[in-house]
Tab-separated table of C-alpha atoms in Angstrom:
chain	number	residue	atom	x	y	z
A	1	UNK	CA	111.250	87.481	97.101
A	2	UNK	CA	108.791	87.648	99.961
A	3	UNK	CA	106.202	90.357	100.422
A	4	UNK	CA	106.606	91.468	104.052
A	5	UNK	CA	103.466	92.951	105.608
A	6	UNK	CA	103.152	94.338	109.143
A	7	UNK	CA	99.704	94.388	110.763
A	8	UNK	CA	99.885	97.444	113.002
A	9	UNK	CA	97.813	99.797	115.118
A	10	UNK	CA	98.966	100.863	118.570
A	11	UNK	CA	95.344	100.819	119.701
A	12	UNK	CA	94.374	97.481	121.261
A	13	UNK	CA	91.297	95.444	120.398
A	14	UNK	CA	91.039	96.453	116.746
A	15	UNK	CA	91.507	92.977	115.275
A	16	UNK	CA	95.263	92.898	114.609
A	17	UNK	CA	95.821	89.309	115.706
A	18	UNK	CA	92.548	88.112	114.184
A	19	UNK	CA	93.653	89.676	110.903
A	20	UNK	CA	97.249	88.416	111.075
A	21	UNK	CA	96.240	84.797	111.772
A	22	UNK	CA	93.289	84.593	109.405
A	23	UNK	CA	94.864	86.524	106.526
A	24	UNK	CA	97.963	84.298	106.773
A	25	UNK	CA	95.816	81.142	106.918
A	26	UNK	CA	93.721	82.299	103.942
A	27	UNK	CA	96.819	83.042	101.844
A	28	UNK	CA	98.110	79.554	102.678
A	29	UNK	CA	94.782	77.967	101.705
A	30	UNK	CA	95.127	79.828	98.386
A	31	UNK	CA	98.408	77.878	98.005
A	32	UNK	CA	100.882	80.610	98.902
A	33	UNK	CA	103.795	79.902	101.236
A	34	UNK	CA	103.317	82.032	104.346
A	35	UNK	CA	105.346	82.801	107.465
A	36	UNK	CA	103.618	84.541	110.378
A	37	UNK	CA	105.865	86.272	112.911
A	38	UNK	CA	104.173	86.835	116.267
A	39	UNK	CA	105.817	90.052	117.482
A	40	UNK	CA	103.308	90.701	120.281
A	41	UNK	CA	104.305	89.751	123.878
A	42	UNK	CA	100.697	88.651	124.484
A	43	UNK	CA	101.444	85.807	122.036
A	44	UNK	CA	97.806	85.555	120.955
A	45	UNK	CA	98.702	84.516	117.397
A	46	UNK	CA	100.821	81.703	118.817
A	47	UNK	CA	98.097	80.346	121.088
A	48	UNK	CA	95.391	80.830	118.434
A	49	UNK	CA	97.355	78.473	116.196
A	50	UNK	CA	97.293	75.781	118.884
A	51	UNK	CA	100.782	76.093	120.372
A	52	UNK	CA	101.217	75.782	124.144
A	53	UNK	CA	103.271	78.778	125.272
A	54	UNK	CA	104.965	76.853	128.091
A	55	UNK	CA	106.347	74.333	125.593
A	56	UNK	CA	107.971	76.867	123.268
A	57	UNK	CA	111.758	76.753	123.459
A	58	UNK	CA	112.675	79.297	120.794
A	59	UNK	CA	110.617	82.361	119.929
A	60	UNK	CA	111.014	85.742	118.250
A	61	UNK	CA	112.503	86.911	121.584
A	62	UNK	CA	115.489	84.549	121.239
A	63	UNK	CA	115.902	85.656	117.614
A	64	UNK	CA	115.928	89.362	118.521
A	65	UNK	CA	117.891	89.309	121.782
A	66	UNK	CA	119.996	86.135	121.793
A	67	UNK	CA	120.414	86.211	117.997
A	68	UNK	CA	119.692	82.496	117.589
A	69	UNK	CA	119.152	81.198	114.069
A	70	UNK	CA	115.539	82.053	113.140
A	71	UNK	CA	115.231	78.652	111.445
A	72	UNK	CA	115.413	77.137	114.948
A	73	UNK	CA	112.275	79.030	115.984
A	74	UNK	CA	109.982	77.979	113.123
A	75	UNK	CA	106.877	75.953	113.941
A	76	UNK	CA	104.627	74.291	111.348
A	77	UNK	CA	100.894	74.928	111.651
A	78	UNK	CA	98.031	72.598	110.698
A	79	UNK	CA	97.796	74.251	107.268
A	80	UNK	CA	100.353	73.154	104.687
A	81	UNK	CA	102.700	75.967	103.686
A	82	UNK	CA	101.836	78.074	106.748
A	83	UNK	CA	104.625	78.443	109.337
A	84	UNK	CA	105.006	80.482	112.513
A	85	UNK	CA	107.772	82.123	114.497
A	86	UNK	CA	106.068	82.214	117.906
A	87	UNK	CA	106.098	84.863	120.587
A	88	UNK	CA	106.635	84.584	124.318
A	89	UNK	CA	105.920	86.720	127.401
A	90	UNK	CA	109.706	87.322	127.599
A	91	UNK	CA	109.282	89.672	124.635
A	92	UNK	CA	108.061	92.300	127.120
A	93	UNK	CA	111.666	92.643	128.332
A	94	UNK	CA	113.146	92.777	124.854
A	95	UNK	CA	112.470	96.525	124.567
A	96	UNK	CA	114.895	97.168	127.441
A	97	UNK	CA	117.429	94.514	126.425
A	98	UNK	CA	117.650	95.867	122.879
A	99	UNK	CA	118.434	99.438	123.962
A	100	UNK	CA	122.202	98.852	123.979
A	101	UNK	CA	122.287	96.847	120.731
A	102	UNK	CA	123.762	98.677	117.752
A	103	UNK	CA	121.360	99.177	114.814
A	104	UNK	CA	118.613	97.714	117.005
A	105	UNK	CA	115.880	98.929	114.640
A	106	UNK	CA	117.256	96.650	111.900
A	107	UNK	CA	117.308	93.313	113.778
A	108	UNK	CA	113.912	92.095	112.521
A	109	UNK	CA	114.956	92.966	108.978
A	110	UNK	CA	118.085	90.818	109.309
A	111	UNK	CA	115.986	87.941	110.708
A	112	UNK	CA	113.581	88.137	107.775
A	113	UNK	CA	116.448	88.217	105.259
A	114	UNK	CA	116.947	84.519	106.075
A	115	UNK	CA	113.547	83.653	104.581
A	116	UNK	CA	113.006	85.841	101.534
A	117	UNK	CA	113.268	82.884	99.143
A	118	UNK	CA	111.290	80.454	101.311
A	119	UNK	CA	107.952	82.292	101.586
A	120	UNK	CA	105.788	84.397	99.310
A	121	UNK	CA	104.287	86.296	102.238
A	122	UNK	CA	105.728	87.168	105.632
A	123	UNK	CA	103.100	88.626	107.969
A	124	UNK	CA	104.142	90.364	111.215
A	125	UNK	CA	101.578	90.622	114.020
A	126	UNK	CA	102.659	93.781	115.877
A	127	UNK	CA	102.023	94.611	119.521
A	128	UNK	CA	99.550	97.377	120.485
A	129	UNK	CA	102.335	99.911	121.027
A	130	UNK	CA	104.807	101.962	119.021
A	131	UNK	CA	107.873	100.645	120.855
A	132	UNK	CA	111.125	99.274	119.453
A	133	UNK	CA	109.600	95.905	118.448
A	134	UNK	CA	106.928	97.584	116.321
A	135	UNK	CA	109.566	99.960	114.893
A	136	UNK	CA	111.592	96.838	113.993
A	137	UNK	CA	108.568	95.338	112.238
A	138	UNK	CA	107.867	98.505	110.242
A	139	UNK	CA	111.552	98.842	109.327
A	140	UNK	CA	111.523	95.265	108.015
A	141	UNK	CA	108.178	95.508	106.184
A	142	UNK	CA	107.403	96.360	102.585
A	143	UNK	CA	103.971	97.575	103.638
A	144	UNK	CA	101.575	97.865	106.546
A	145	UNK	CA	97.919	96.929	106.918
A	146	UNK	CA	96.122	99.058	109.513
A	147	UNK	CA	92.979	97.495	111.045
A	148	UNK	CA	90.342	100.067	112.053
A	149	UNK	CA	87.376	98.914	114.117
A	150	UNK	CA	83.897	100.173	113.216
A	151	UNK	CA	83.233	101.544	116.707
A	152	UNK	CA	83.525	104.767	118.715
A	153	UNK	CA	86.926	106.503	118.541
A	154	UNK	CA	87.844	104.428	115.467
A	155	UNK	CA	90.217	107.089	114.163
A	156	UNK	CA	91.644	107.941	117.577
A	157	UNK	CA	95.385	107.386	117.646
A	158	UNK	CA	95.662	106.838	113.890
A	159	UNK	CA	97.428	110.172	113.523
A	160	UNK	CA	100.159	109.003	115.892
A	161	UNK	CA	100.612	105.750	113.946
A	162	UNK	CA	100.714	107.566	110.592
A	163	UNK	CA	103.292	109.984	112.016
A	164	UNK	CA	105.427	107.037	113.195
A	165	UNK	CA	105.188	105.521	109.695
A	166	UNK	CA	106.356	108.842	108.196
A	167	UNK	CA	109.343	108.971	110.571
A	168	UNK	CA	110.284	105.382	109.667
A	169	UNK	CA	109.919	106.172	105.949
A	170	UNK	CA	112.214	109.180	106.379
A	171	UNK	CA	114.887	107.592	108.578
A	172	UNK	CA	114.791	103.791	108.390
A	173	UNK	CA	112.682	102.383	105.557
A	174	UNK	CA	111.958	104.743	102.634
A	175	UNK	CA	110.247	101.892	100.728
A	176	UNK	CA	107.557	101.349	103.411
A	177	UNK	CA	104.055	101.935	102.091
A	178	UNK	CA	100.568	101.665	103.528
A	179	UNK	CA	98.996	98.588	101.936
A	180	UNK	CA	95.587	99.634	103.158
A	181	UNK	CA	93.190	100.355	105.991
A	182	UNK	CA	91.047	97.357	106.926
A	183	UNK	CA	87.626	97.950	108.470
A	184	UNK	CA	86.940	95.364	111.192
A	185	UNK	CA	84.142	94.461	113.636
A	186	UNK	CA	81.475	95.787	111.284
A	187	UNK	CA	77.832	95.323	112.269
A	188	UNK	CA	75.500	96.369	109.453
A	189	UNK	CA	72.603	96.746	111.925
A	190	UNK	CA	74.338	99.586	113.749
A	191	UNK	CA	74.163	103.114	112.405
A	192	UNK	CA	77.513	103.827	114.057
A	193	UNK	CA	79.261	101.042	112.122
A	194	UNK	CA	77.969	102.438	108.839
A	195	UNK	CA	79.008	105.956	109.836
A	196	UNK	CA	82.551	104.803	110.630
A	197	UNK	CA	82.826	103.020	107.265
A	198	UNK	CA	81.690	106.195	105.500
A	199	UNK	CA	84.073	108.366	107.532
A	200	UNK	CA	87.115	106.165	106.937
A	201	UNK	CA	86.373	105.781	103.206
A	202	UNK	CA	85.885	109.554	102.847
A	203	UNK	CA	89.140	110.245	104.689
A	204	UNK	CA	91.422	107.578	103.166
A	205	UNK	CA	89.626	106.848	99.863
A	206	UNK	CA	91.374	104.162	97.726
A	207	UNK	CA	93.662	103.229	100.620
A	208	UNK	CA	90.735	101.409	102.285
A	209	UNK	CA	90.240	97.739	101.398
A	210	UNK	CA	86.912	96.928	99.726
A	211	UNK	CA	86.653	93.890	102.005
A	212	UNK	CA	85.054	94.691	105.359
A	213	UNK	CA	85.420	92.218	108.236
A	214	UNK	CA	81.995	91.765	109.806
A	215	UNK	CA	81.325	90.738	113.376
A	216	UNK	CA	80.916	86.973	113.307
A	217	UNK	CA	80.356	84.442	116.096
A	218	UNK	CA	82.544	81.766	114.466
A	219	UNK	CA	85.359	84.272	114.007
A	220	UNK	CA	85.163	85.119	117.718
A	221	UNK	CA	84.974	81.456	118.774
A	222	UNK	CA	87.846	80.134	116.626
A	223	UNK	CA	90.758	81.276	118.887
A	224	UNK	CA	89.319	79.395	121.878
A	225	UNK	CA	89.463	76.256	119.717
A	226	UNK	CA	93.091	77.057	118.774
A	227	UNK	CA	92.287	77.333	115.083
A	228	UNK	CA	92.077	79.959	112.351
A	229	UNK	CA	88.433	80.445	111.392
A	230	UNK	CA	88.944	78.682	108.048
A	231	UNK	CA	89.751	75.459	109.951
A	232	UNK	CA	87.108	76.028	112.623
A	233	UNK	CA	84.224	76.773	110.226
A	234	UNK	CA	85.156	77.210	106.568
A	235	UNK	CA	81.547	78.031	105.678
A	236	UNK	CA	81.241	80.961	108.091
A	237	UNK	CA	81.043	84.579	106.981
A	238	UNK	CA	84.249	85.237	108.951
A	239	UNK	CA	86.162	82.684	106.876
A	240	UNK	CA	84.679	84.146	103.682
A	241	UNK	CA	85.672	87.683	104.705
A	242	UNK	CA	89.338	86.790	105.216
A	243	UNK	CA	89.487	84.725	102.027
A	244	UNK	CA	88.128	87.767	100.187
A	245	UNK	CA	90.739	89.959	101.880
A	246	UNK	CA	93.522	87.573	100.819
A	247	UNK	CA	92.280	87.631	97.208
A	248	UNK	CA	91.982	91.432	97.248
A	249	UNK	CA	95.517	91.745	98.667
A	250	UNK	CA	96.919	89.497	95.931
A	251	UNK	CA	95.101	91.566	93.302
A	252	UNK	CA	96.447	94.828	94.766
A	253	UNK	CA	100.002	93.493	94.697
A	254	UNK	CA	99.618	92.439	91.034
A	255	UNK	CA	98.382	95.934	90.157
A	256	UNK	CA	101.326	97.514	91.996
A	257	UNK	CA	103.760	95.281	90.098
A	258	UNK	CA	102.140	96.193	86.769
A	259	UNK	CA	102.399	99.900	87.560
A	260	UNK	CA	106.068	99.518	88.500
A	261	UNK	CA	106.779	97.718	85.215
A	262	UNK	CA	105.028	100.491	83.240
A	263	UNK	CA	107.079	103.130	85.041
């Protein structure tokens, strides 16, 4: 069975796509089979992985709206065991087109059910909104990772996201859990960055990942070279940070499984 993880925060610019692409790539490098679903109309995950948007015939849009076979949308990345269901600008219109579809919140879940034996991890890169596509992702997910940037207004809007998660837990997906809060864009030289880390850790305690994603030039440059950072510069601190995150995630999942067995 796959572990399905949504990367979500309706606030833009917090490192969702950076985390989705580089966490997925790191898990694949650690020899896990990974599927990344780009559920953001901006399609940044798709382009970061080197795919030309104009050449994409089938995307998550066709899977959600036209109900094509999701197998027909899969693209293979440059890393063995790491596949992608791409996004497309057409996804912007999917919110409206899905309004009349029965059980529209469950469509992503039915798409993912096709792959539960093929991948160990399915990562969903959500759009910076709390619309029907993000609701679909959270309904389909086992857990959610919430990136929080170490900058002003870091916690702004988190209450709204946490409330949405509670509503989805109550009405659509009672098994959904918060995998953890991930601190991103950390600059140890800035007092503000350190204050945000302290504030988030005080507020959310053990729910915060130990791994902190630091600001890193190579991490910022990698998307313009259409590569995850681990392919662009494996020796960079950005690559090391996401490898550490992948290892910490695997360890957390093992601990959860042990606790479930004890109970």
